[in-house]
Amino acid sequence: MQTKTILRKLQRRLDNVLRSTARQVVGLTCFTVIVFFVLWAGALLFSRLHVTEWVFAFLNPGSTFSDKATDMEKVWALLVGLAGMILLGGLLISIFNNILQSRIEKVKNGQVHYVFNDHVLIVGYDRMAISLIRQIAENPKYSGCEIVLQTVCKVPDVRHELFSNLPVRIEKRVTIVSGNRNSGEDLEKLQPERCREIILLGENDEYDHDSLNIKCLEVIAGILKNKKTQVRCHVLFEYQSAYAVFQQQDLLDIDFTPFNFYESWAQKVFVDGKFVIPGKDRNVQEIVYPYLDREPVTAGSPKHVHLVIIGMSRMGVAMGIQAAHLCHFPNFVTQNIKTRITFIDDNADREMNFLEGRFRHLFGEVDYYYQDVNTGEKWDNTATKKKFTDICFEFVKGRVEQAAVQDKLAEWSDKGKNPDKLLTVAVCFHSSPAAIATGLYLPDEVYTNGIPVFIRQETSYCTLSLLSQTKEDGYRKYRHVKPFGMLDHAYDLNRADDLLPMMVKYVYDNTTSDAGMTVDEFDPDIIRENWKDWTKNKETGEQYRNITALKLSNIYNANMSEIKQRSLGIRPGEELSDGQVNLLARVEHNRWNIEKLLMGYRACTPEDEENIRNKVRSKGFYKERFVHPDIKSYQALSKDDKGIQAGTYDVNISRALPFMLSEYKKSKTNNRQNENL
């Protein structure tokens, strides 16, 4: 393997030399000089032999032949000289030149495949490729890894676009090859079984993008199965419907991490609260997004979060769904105050029906309202039954420039009329010019009251970044306007290995009673070791079903940790009181209810409950069919087959949260120190 690695490096260095015209001239000159001195040394060594004169005649037909030669030998020398002229001066140089030019073209067009090992493979050239390459190159976890990018696009064009946005130190680690991601032959040339990780992006503006990515994933899974290796594969899904299906269940035997551009950005805005602007050098800037709960929503607080989304695009829906995952507060338990998510769109009725069809079990368990500002039509589902969920949705049919919609936005932004409303506005149109035009011409009350406004921008964020900068006098109208949703950056590779979801899984696995866990049990090294084999049940050793859904559940739980911390004033490392644990457990169960409903589960019907009580059907039977017996209010929870009350999991997660936050903070500090080194 070491010999192959050395040969591969030599081969790549030679190809890098051949890629430049200047280097070709220098290399050819050096080659000619070396050959000349070798022949000259040979001539000196064998000058007494008559054969050397034939060699000189062949190499230089104009040289003087020996006087001792006969006429026939002179004629033969003439023929030898002519042959030398034809072969050396014509065919050999021509053939050598053709071989050289062919190799150069193959290298430029990415048609040369090398022997790779322990590399990161990026399949497809999507707009996210640049930021992903930068992440890989700057992350100590991938130190020394080569980055291989396969694409069906013209490699010279990709190389130009890619390298114009990357520093030279990163360019040297990138190899671009041409190939079809659905061709098993092309993929095998990339040695996926030797990869550190695989990132499956697909190509820009591609028809049937998700189906092609799924087909490619099948091919990769087949290669890895034959090689008996396991490699993590991150897969981009463009459409949320396909992404949701692969969130729910595992259809392939592969370490599979699905991600979606729109959900990734929603997490970046609402969970991370910042976007690091990449630059060609190491100097970076940040865009900071105010949290939805920018004021702590405590048990005694009368405040509630209200997110208004203008434009029910894929980005708009993703922002709303992410807010539904996150916005669960203790004052719902104490005062029945709900988070409100409002969608404003000219086709709100059609989009609402589509959303209701996609999340039919969710909409059966939440309050939602509809209003048409054109006709005055209004209705809601609040009278159907009392809901146990803490989220409500609102759909407003109308154009944002209409007076009725503008009046609503102005009223919601008026802190005098709505002092308890924590309002955030997100403009999520498909068109960036339309989004920026809308976001900068909202009612004056939005800007004067400092309401955060997030505007979707596909490419450049510079205009809004400049507008949001504060003057020396401390005021600027658009200081709370922030760009988001840029195409060149979204997915964070570290999220798949984040320590906080690992600790959540660890607590779930070790829940056997309501006694909780102590700080001594939170050893990050032990947790990471357990996480390596997280796909198996610790007690039985059997493979979990729906591994992806379980992992995402842990991530969604971890995403809300800081909101819980703010709402209950939790200090990392300090034990919670019994009252805090009890309240936080109820908040966690409310979050879990929404998570399961969004993932496609439904609550049990009375008939299902009867079957479980009479042991006609087991809980496992229903869970496999996306029916969960614990989707209900916290007070109505029952015990499982082992005698553990379902709420015990919520209690242990809540009791453990301060210790998890403490260890997570230490881990982040250590990671930053390692990066600085």
XYZ file of C-alpha atoms in Angstrom, residues 112 384 418 431 467 482:
6
model
C -7.515 10.303 -15.060
C -63.359 19.823 16.821
C -49.143 43.380 21.732
C -37.140 35.047 -6.105
C -27.978 47.959 5.351
C -30.729 39.782 8.169
